[in-house]
Protein backbone atom coordinates (compact mmCIF):
# COMPACT_ATOMS: atom_id res chain seq x y z
CA UNK A 1 0.00 0.00 0.00
CA UNK A 2 1.22 3.59 -0.52
CA UNK A 3 2.42 5.98 2.16
CA UNK A 4 -0.24 6.65 4.81
CA UNK A 5 0.01 10.45 4.84
CA UNK A 6 1.75 12.00 1.83
CA UNK A 7 2.12 15.71 1.41
CA UNK A 8 4.39 18.73 1.41
CA UNK A 9 5.65 20.71 4.39
CA UNK A 10 6.25 24.42 3.73
CA UNK A 11 8.50 26.00 6.37
CA UNK A 12 11.63 27.96 7.11
CA UNK A 13 14.81 26.16 8.16
CA UNK A 14 16.13 26.89 11.67
CA UNK A 15 18.95 24.40 12.25
CA UNK A 16 20.58 21.20 11.02
CA UNK A 17 22.21 18.19 12.61
CA UNK A 18 24.38 15.45 11.15
CA UNK A 19 23.64 11.97 12.42
CA UNK A 20 26.42 9.39 12.35
CA UNK A 21 27.12 6.02 13.93
CA UNK A 22 23.75 4.48 12.98
CA UNK A 23 22.81 1.67 10.63
CA UNK A 24 20.60 4.12 8.71
CA UNK A 25 21.88 7.64 9.48
CA UNK A 26 19.90 10.73 8.55
CA UNK A 27 20.58 14.37 7.92
CA UNK A 28 18.26 16.15 10.35
CA UNK A 29 16.66 19.56 9.69
CA UNK A 30 14.85 21.64 12.32
CA UNK A 31 11.94 23.45 10.68
CA UNK A 32 9.29 25.91 11.83
CA UNK A 33 6.28 27.28 9.98
CA UNK A 34 4.95 30.84 10.20
CA UNK A 35 2.44 29.81 12.89
CA UNK A 36 5.28 28.68 15.16
CA UNK A 37 4.79 24.92 14.79
CA UNK A 38 8.06 22.98 14.89
CA UNK A 39 8.98 19.98 12.75
CA UNK A 40 11.96 17.73 12.07
CA UNK A 41 12.81 16.51 8.57
CA UNK A 42 14.75 13.23 8.65
CA UNK A 43 16.59 12.87 5.34
CA UNK A 44 18.15 9.48 4.56
CA UNK A 45 21.84 9.57 3.63
CA UNK A 46 22.47 5.78 3.63
CA UNK A 47 20.45 2.73 2.60
CA UNK A 48 19.98 -0.34 4.79
CA UNK A 49 20.27 -2.43 1.60
CA UNK A 50 23.22 -2.90 -0.70
CA UNK A 51 24.49 -0.91 -2.51
CA UNK A 52 24.19 1.38 0.50
CA UNK A 53 25.19 4.73 -1.02
CA UNK A 54 22.24 6.85 -2.16
CA UNK A 55 21.68 8.25 -5.62
CA UNK A 56 21.34 12.02 -5.62
CA UNK A 57 20.74 14.91 -7.97
CA UNK A 58 20.80 18.61 -7.16
CA UNK A 59 19.37 21.16 -9.58
CA UNK A 60 20.83 24.57 -8.69
CA UNK A 61 18.27 26.34 -10.89
CA UNK A 62 15.25 24.05 -10.82
CA UNK A 63 12.63 24.94 -13.43
CA UNK A 64 9.54 22.75 -13.59
CA UNK A 65 5.78 23.42 -13.61
CA UNK A 66 5.48 21.86 -10.15
CA UNK A 67 6.70 25.12 -8.60
CA UNK A 68 3.69 26.96 -10.06
CA UNK A 69 1.39 24.22 -8.76
CA UNK A 70 2.65 24.91 -5.25
CA UNK A 71 1.33 28.48 -5.35
CA UNK A 72 -1.63 29.03 -3.04
CA UNK A 73 -0.69 26.32 -0.54
CA UNK A 74 -0.53 27.50 3.05
CA UNK A 75 2.57 27.33 5.21
CA UNK A 76 2.94 24.24 7.36
CA UNK A 77 1.75 20.76 6.46
CA UNK A 78 -0.36 20.19 3.33
CA UNK A 79 -1.78 16.72 2.68
CA UNK A 80 -1.78 16.09 -1.07
CA UNK A 81 -4.49 14.00 -2.77
CA UNK A 82 -3.31 11.00 -4.75
CA UNK A 83 -2.79 11.24 -8.48
CA UNK A 84 -1.23 13.66 -10.97
CA UNK A 85 -3.65 16.56 -10.51
CA UNK A 86 -1.69 18.45 -7.84
CA UNK A 87 1.95 19.28 -7.11
CA UNK A 88 2.79 15.67 -6.21
CA UNK A 89 6.26 14.38 -7.11
CA UNK A 90 6.85 11.25 -9.18
CA UNK A 91 10.40 10.46 -10.28
CA UNK A 92 9.20 8.14 -13.07
CA UNK A 93 6.14 10.00 -14.43
CA UNK A 94 6.76 13.62 -13.42
CA UNK A 95 9.90 14.21 -15.51
CA UNK A 96 11.48 16.21 -12.70
CA UNK A 97 15.01 15.38 -13.88
CA UNK A 98 16.96 13.00 -16.12
CA UNK A 99 17.60 9.81 -14.08
CA UNK A 100 20.80 9.26 -16.07
CA UNK A 101 22.29 12.27 -14.24
CA UNK A 102 21.97 10.74 -10.76
CA UNK A 103 25.23 10.05 -8.94
CA UNK A 104 26.25 8.38 -5.65
CA UNK A 105 27.93 9.80 -2.56
CA UNK A 106 28.97 8.26 0.79
CA UNK A 107 26.83 9.43 3.72
CA UNK A 108 29.33 11.19 5.98
CA UNK A 109 33.12 10.94 5.76
CA UNK A 110 35.96 13.14 6.98
CA UNK A 111 36.98 16.07 4.82
CA UNK A 112 35.11 18.94 3.18
CA UNK A 113 32.57 18.69 0.35
CA UNK A 114 32.91 14.95 -0.23
CA UNK A 115 29.76 13.33 1.13
CA UNK A 116 25.97 13.55 1.01
CA UNK A 117 25.72 15.32 4.37
CA UNK A 118 28.11 18.01 3.09
CA UNK A 119 26.00 18.48 -0.03
CA UNK A 120 22.76 18.84 1.95
CA UNK A 121 24.45 21.14 4.44
CA UNK A 122 25.65 23.44 1.67
CA UNK A 123 22.12 24.12 0.44
CA UNK A 124 20.10 23.94 3.66
CA UNK A 125 22.52 26.17 5.57
CA UNK A 126 22.03 28.84 2.93
CA UNK A 127 18.30 28.62 3.60
CA UNK A 128 18.89 28.89 7.36
CA UNK A 129 20.81 32.12 6.78
CA UNK A 130 18.11 33.61 4.52
CA UNK A 131 14.95 34.60 6.47
CA UNK A 132 12.94 34.74 3.23
CA UNK A 133 13.92 31.26 2.04
CA UNK A 134 11.33 28.51 2.35
CA UNK A 135 11.72 24.75 2.23
CA UNK A 136 9.12 22.58 0.50
CA UNK A 137 9.66 19.10 1.91
CA UNK A 138 7.77 16.21 0.28
CA UNK A 139 7.26 12.91 2.09
CA UNK A 140 5.27 11.22 4.85
CA UNK A 141 4.34 13.02 8.05
CA UNK A 142 4.52 11.69 11.58
CA UNK A 143 3.06 13.22 14.72
CA UNK A 144 2.25 15.42 16.43
CA UNK A 145 3.27 13.16 19.32
CA UNK A 146 1.50 14.69 22.33
CA UNK A 147 3.81 15.10 25.33
CA UNK A 148 6.79 13.60 23.52
CA UNK A 149 9.99 15.62 23.07
CA UNK A 150 11.71 15.49 19.68
CA UNK A 151 14.71 13.17 20.02
CA UNK A 152 17.08 15.38 18.02
CA UNK A 153 16.13 19.05 18.58
CA UNK A 154 14.15 18.76 21.83
CA UNK A 155 10.99 20.69 20.91
CA UNK A 156 7.53 19.50 21.97
CA UNK A 157 5.48 17.81 20.70
CA UNK A 158 7.50 15.51 18.43
CA UNK A 159 6.46 16.26 14.87
CA UNK A 160 8.01 15.82 11.46
CA UNK A 161 8.40 14.31 8.02
CA UNK A 162 10.42 11.44 6.58
CA UNK A 163 10.56 9.27 3.41
CA UNK A 164 12.09 12.27 1.64
CA UNK A 165 13.21 10.10 -1.27
CA UNK A 166 11.84 7.99 -4.12
CA UNK A 167 8.91 5.91 -2.80
CA UNK A 168 8.24 3.37 -5.57
CA UNK A 169 10.01 0.45 -7.20
CA UNK A 170 11.20 -0.78 -3.81
CA UNK A 171 12.67 -4.19 -3.12
CA UNK A 172 10.29 -6.79 -1.71
CA UNK A 173 11.31 -5.85 1.86
CA UNK A 174 9.94 -2.31 1.46
CA UNK A 175 7.30 -2.97 -1.18
CA UNK A 176 4.56 -1.88 1.23
CA UNK A 177 5.64 1.75 0.78
CA UNK A 178 5.27 1.67 -3.02
CA UNK A 179 2.93 4.09 -4.73
CA UNK A 180 2.72 6.52 -7.64
CA UNK A 181 2.72 10.32 -7.36
CA UNK A 182 4.08 10.12 -3.81
CA UNK A 183 7.85 10.50 -4.10
CA UNK A 184 9.74 12.58 -1.58
CA UNK A 185 12.05 15.47 -2.30
CA UNK A 186 13.31 18.82 -1.13
CA UNK A 187 12.70 22.10 -2.96
CA UNK A 188 14.23 25.31 -1.61
CA UNK A 189 12.84 28.66 -2.75
CA UNK A 190 15.03 31.76 -2.57
CA UNK A 191 12.57 34.57 -3.44
CA UNK A 192 15.17 37.35 -3.52
CA UNK A 193 17.05 35.44 -6.24
CA UNK A 194 13.85 34.24 -7.96
CA UNK A 195 15.40 30.80 -7.84
CA UNK A 196 14.51 27.28 -6.77
CA UNK A 197 16.94 24.51 -5.80
CA UNK A 198 15.79 20.90 -6.14
CA UNK A 199 17.31 17.99 -4.19
CA UNK A 200 16.26 14.46 -5.17
CA UNK A 201 17.33 11.17 -3.56
CA UNK A 202 16.79 7.50 -4.46
CA UNK A 203 18.10 4.12 -3.40
CA UNK A 204 20.21 2.09 -5.81
CA UNK A 205 17.98 -0.92 -5.12
CA UNK A 206 14.88 0.83 -6.54
CA UNK A 207 13.47 0.22 -10.01
CA UNK A 208 12.92 2.89 -12.68
CA UNK A 209 10.12 0.97 -14.43
CA UNK A 210 7.10 0.70 -12.12
CA UNK A 211 3.42 -0.20 -12.35
CA UNK A 212 1.18 2.82 -13.02
CA UNK A 213 -1.31 1.78 -10.31
CA UNK A 214 0.76 0.20 -7.53
CA UNK A 215 4.23 1.66 -8.02
CA UNK A 216 5.65 -1.86 -7.75
CA UNK A 217 8.63 -2.93 -9.84
CA UNK A 218 7.57 -4.27 -13.25
CA UNK A 219 8.60 -7.87 -13.70
CA UNK A 220 10.65 -9.03 -16.65
CA UNK A 221 12.15 -5.64 -17.58
CA UNK A 222 15.49 -4.00 -16.87
CA UNK A 223 14.87 -1.99 -13.67
CA UNK A 224 18.00 0.14 -13.86
CA UNK A 225 18.07 3.79 -14.80
CA UNK A 226 19.47 4.70 -18.22
CA UNK A 227 23.15 5.47 -18.60
CA UNK A 228 24.04 8.93 -19.93
CA UNK A 229 23.85 9.14 -23.72
CA UNK A 230 22.33 5.68 -24.23
CA UNK A 231 18.71 6.62 -24.99
CA UNK A 232 18.33 6.17 -28.77
CA UNK A 233 15.15 8.21 -29.23
CA UNK A 234 14.67 11.47 -27.39
CA UNK A 235 12.16 14.30 -27.19
CA UNK A 236 14.01 17.36 -28.46
CA UNK A 237 11.32 20.02 -29.02
CA UNK A 238 7.60 20.75 -28.64
CA UNK A 239 5.35 23.32 -30.29
CA UNK A 240 3.22 24.07 -27.24
CA UNK A 241 1.65 27.38 -28.23
CA UNK A 242 1.17 27.48 -32.02
CA UNK A 243 -0.04 30.57 -33.83
CA UNK A 244 -3.66 30.69 -34.88
CA UNK A 245 -7.07 29.95 -33.40
CA UNK A 246 -7.99 26.83 -31.43
CA UNK A 247 -7.77 23.94 -31.90
CA UNK A 248 -4.07 24.61 -32.27
CA UNK A 249 -1.84 22.11 -34.16
CA UNK A 250 0.46 21.13 -31.28
CA UNK A 251 3.35 18.79 -32.04
CA UNK A 252 6.42 17.12 -30.57
CA UNK A 253 9.75 16.51 -32.33
CA UNK A 254 11.63 13.23 -31.82
CA UNK A 255 15.28 12.54 -32.62
CA UNK A 256 16.89 9.16 -33.20
CA UNK A 257 20.37 9.81 -31.83
CA UNK A 258 21.54 6.23 -32.41
CA UNK A 259 23.41 4.83 -35.43
CA UNK A 260 20.59 2.42 -36.27
CA UNK A 261 16.94 2.84 -37.33
CA UNK A 262 14.29 2.48 -34.61
CA UNK A 263 10.80 1.14 -35.30
CA UNK A 264 8.30 3.50 -33.63
CA UNK A 265 5.25 1.34 -34.35
CA UNK A 266 3.07 1.24 -31.24
CA UNK A 267 4.90 4.08 -29.49
CA UNK A 268 2.90 6.78 -27.67
CA UNK A 269 3.23 10.27 -26.22
CA UNK A 270 1.68 10.98 -22.80
CA UNK A 271 0.84 14.17 -20.93
CA UNK A 272 0.89 14.49 -17.12
CA UNK A 273 -2.70 13.24 -16.79
CA UNK A 274 -1.96 10.09 -18.81
CA UNK A 275 -3.75 11.15 -21.98
CA UNK A 276 -1.93 9.62 -24.96
CA UNK A 277 -1.40 10.21 -28.66
CA UNK A 278 0.17 7.71 -31.06
CA UNK A 279 3.56 8.35 -32.62
CA UNK A 280 3.53 7.98 -36.44
CA UNK A 281 4.46 4.31 -36.99
CA UNK A 282 7.39 2.92 -38.90
CA UNK A 283 11.17 3.17 -38.77
CA UNK A 284 12.95 6.37 -37.78
CA UNK A 285 16.30 6.47 -39.56
CA UNK A 286 19.58 6.99 -37.71
CA UNK A 287 20.10 10.68 -36.99
CA UNK A 288 16.65 11.60 -38.30
CA UNK A 289 13.93 13.66 -36.66
CA UNK A 290 10.18 13.12 -36.72
CA UNK A 291 7.37 15.63 -36.14
CA UNK A 292 4.62 13.88 -34.16
CA UNK A 293 1.31 15.79 -34.27
CA UNK A 294 -0.99 15.83 -31.24
CA UNK A 295 -4.73 16.36 -30.98
CA UNK A 296 -7.90 14.38 -31.47
CA UNK A 297 -8.56 14.04 -27.75
CA UNK A 298 -5.12 12.66 -26.95
CA UNK A 299 -2.13 14.19 -25.21
CA UNK A 300 -2.41 17.94 -24.64
CA UNK A 301 0.30 20.56 -24.13
CA UNK A 302 -1.09 23.17 -21.74
CA UNK A 303 0.27 26.71 -21.93
CA UNK A 304 0.72 26.80 -18.14
CA UNK A 305 3.50 24.23 -18.14
CA UNK A 306 3.41 20.48 -18.47
CA UNK A 307 5.17 17.16 -18.89
CA UNK A 308 5.63 14.99 -21.99
CA UNK A 309 6.57 11.32 -21.79
CA UNK A 310 7.56 8.97 -24.62
CA UNK A 311 6.57 5.28 -24.25
CA UNK A 312 7.66 2.40 -26.46
CA UNK A 313 5.45 -0.39 -27.82
CA UNK A 314 5.70 -2.21 -24.46
CA UNK A 315 4.49 0.93 -22.59
CA UNK A 316 7.93 1.40 -21.04
CA UNK A 317 9.23 4.93 -20.57
CA UNK A 318 11.87 5.87 -23.13
CA UNK A 319 12.31 9.56 -22.36
CA UNK A 320 10.52 12.41 -20.59
CA UNK A 321 10.71 16.20 -20.47
CA UNK A 322 8.92 19.13 -18.86
CA UNK A 323 8.37 22.77 -19.71
CA UNK A 324 7.25 25.81 -17.74
CA UNK A 325 4.60 28.43 -18.41
CA UNK A 326 7.38 30.91 -19.17
CA UNK A 327 8.81 28.63 -21.87
CA UNK A 328 5.36 28.10 -23.39
CA UNK A 329 4.48 31.80 -23.44
CA UNK A 330 6.11 32.68 -26.76
CA UNK A 331 3.43 32.05 -29.39
CA UNK A 332 4.67 30.15 -32.40
CA UNK A 333 8.02 29.25 -30.87
CA UNK A 334 9.02 25.65 -30.16
CA UNK A 335 10.29 24.76 -26.68
CA UNK A 336 13.70 23.12 -27.13
CA UNK A 337 14.76 20.48 -24.59
PDB file of N, CA and C in Angstrom, residues 240-250 295-296 300-301 303 331:
ATOM      1  N   UNK A 240       4.249  24.048 -28.273  1.00  0.00           N
ATOM      2  CA  UNK A 240       3.220  24.065 -27.238  1.00  0.00           C
ATOM      3  C   UNK A 240       2.142  25.102 -27.540  1.00  0.00           C
ATOM      4  N   UNK A 241       2.545  26.239 -28.060  1.00  0.00           N
ATOM      5  CA  UNK A 241       1.649  27.380 -28.230  1.00  0.00           C
ATOM      6  C   UNK A 241       1.694  27.867 -29.679  1.00  0.00           C
ATOM      7  N   UNK A 242       1.103  27.100 -30.615  1.00  0.00           N
ATOM      8  CA  UNK A 242       1.172  27.485 -32.021  1.00  0.00           C
ATOM      9  C   UNK A 242       0.385  28.767 -32.293  1.00  0.00           C
ATOM     10  N   UNK A 243       0.721  29.415 -33.401  1.00  0.00           N
ATOM     11  CA  UNK A 243      -0.043  30.571 -33.831  1.00  0.00           C
ATOM     12  C   UNK A 243      -1.381  30.117 -34.408  1.00  0.00           C
ATOM     13  N   UNK A 244      -2.377  30.992 -34.279  1.00  0.00           N
ATOM     14  CA  UNK A 244      -3.661  30.690 -34.877  1.00  0.00           C
ATOM     15  C   UNK A 244      -4.710  30.332 -33.854  1.00  0.00           C
ATOM     16  N   UNK A 245      -5.954  30.237 -34.305  1.00  0.00           N
ATOM     17  CA  UNK A 245      -7.072  29.948 -33.395  1.00  0.00           C
ATOM     18  C   UNK A 245      -7.100  28.481 -32.984  1.00  0.00           C
ATOM     19  N   UNK A 246      -7.813  28.206 -31.884  1.00  0.00           N
ATOM     20  CA  UNK A 246      -7.992  26.827 -31.433  1.00  0.00           C
ATOM     21  C   UNK A 246      -8.928  26.085 -32.396  1.00  0.00           C
ATOM     22  N   UNK A 247      -8.797  24.760 -32.542  1.00  0.00           N
ATOM     23  CA  UNK A 247      -7.770  23.939 -31.902  1.00  0.00           C
ATOM     24  C   UNK A 247      -6.417  24.118 -32.568  1.00  0.00           C
ATOM     25  N   UNK A 248      -5.390  24.318 -31.749  1.00  0.00           N
ATOM     26  CA  UNK A 248      -4.066  24.610 -32.268  1.00  0.00           C
ATOM     27  C   UNK A 248      -3.340  23.323 -32.645  1.00  0.00           C
ATOM     28  N   UNK A 249      -2.542  23.322 -33.713  1.00  0.00           N
ATOM     29  CA  UNK A 249      -1.835  22.112 -34.157  1.00  0.00           C
ATOM     30  C   UNK A 249      -0.555  21.873 -33.364  1.00  0.00           C
ATOM     31  N   UNK A 250      -0.699  21.411 -32.115  1.00  0.00           N
ATOM     32  CA  UNK A 250       0.463  21.133 -31.279  1.00  0.00           C
ATOM     33  C   UNK A 250       1.228  19.933 -31.835  1.00  0.00           C
ATOM     34  N   UNK A 295      -3.356  15.922 -30.755  1.00  0.00           N
ATOM     35  CA  UNK A 295      -4.731  16.357 -30.980  1.00  0.00           C
ATOM     36  C   UNK A 295      -5.662  15.174 -31.034  1.00  0.00           C
ATOM     37  N   UNK A 296      -6.914  15.454 -31.377  1.00  0.00           N
ATOM     38  CA  UNK A 296      -7.898  14.385 -31.465  1.00  0.00           C
ATOM     39  C   UNK A 296      -8.246  13.760 -30.135  1.00  0.00           C
ATOM     40  N   UNK A 300      -2.240  16.498 -24.476  1.00  0.00           N
ATOM     41  CA  UNK A 300      -2.406  17.938 -24.644  1.00  0.00           C
ATOM     42  C   UNK A 300      -1.242  18.674 -23.983  1.00  0.00           C
ATOM     43  N   UNK A 301      -0.796  19.740 -24.626  1.00  0.00           N
ATOM     44  CA  UNK A 301       0.302  20.558 -24.126  1.00  0.00           C
ATOM     45  C   UNK A 301      -0.271  21.877 -23.623  1.00  0.00           C
ATOM     46  N   UNK A 303      -0.599  25.534 -21.896  1.00  0.00           N
ATOM     47  CA  UNK A 303       0.266  26.712 -21.934  1.00  0.00           C
ATOM     48  C   UNK A 303       0.763  27.129 -20.558  1.00  0.00           C
ATOM     49  N   UNK A 331       4.294  32.640 -28.371  1.00  0.00           N
ATOM     50  CA  UNK A 331       3.427  32.055 -29.386  1.00  0.00           C
ATOM     51  C   UNK A 331       4.219  31.758 -30.671  1.00  0.00           C
TER      52      UNK A 331
END
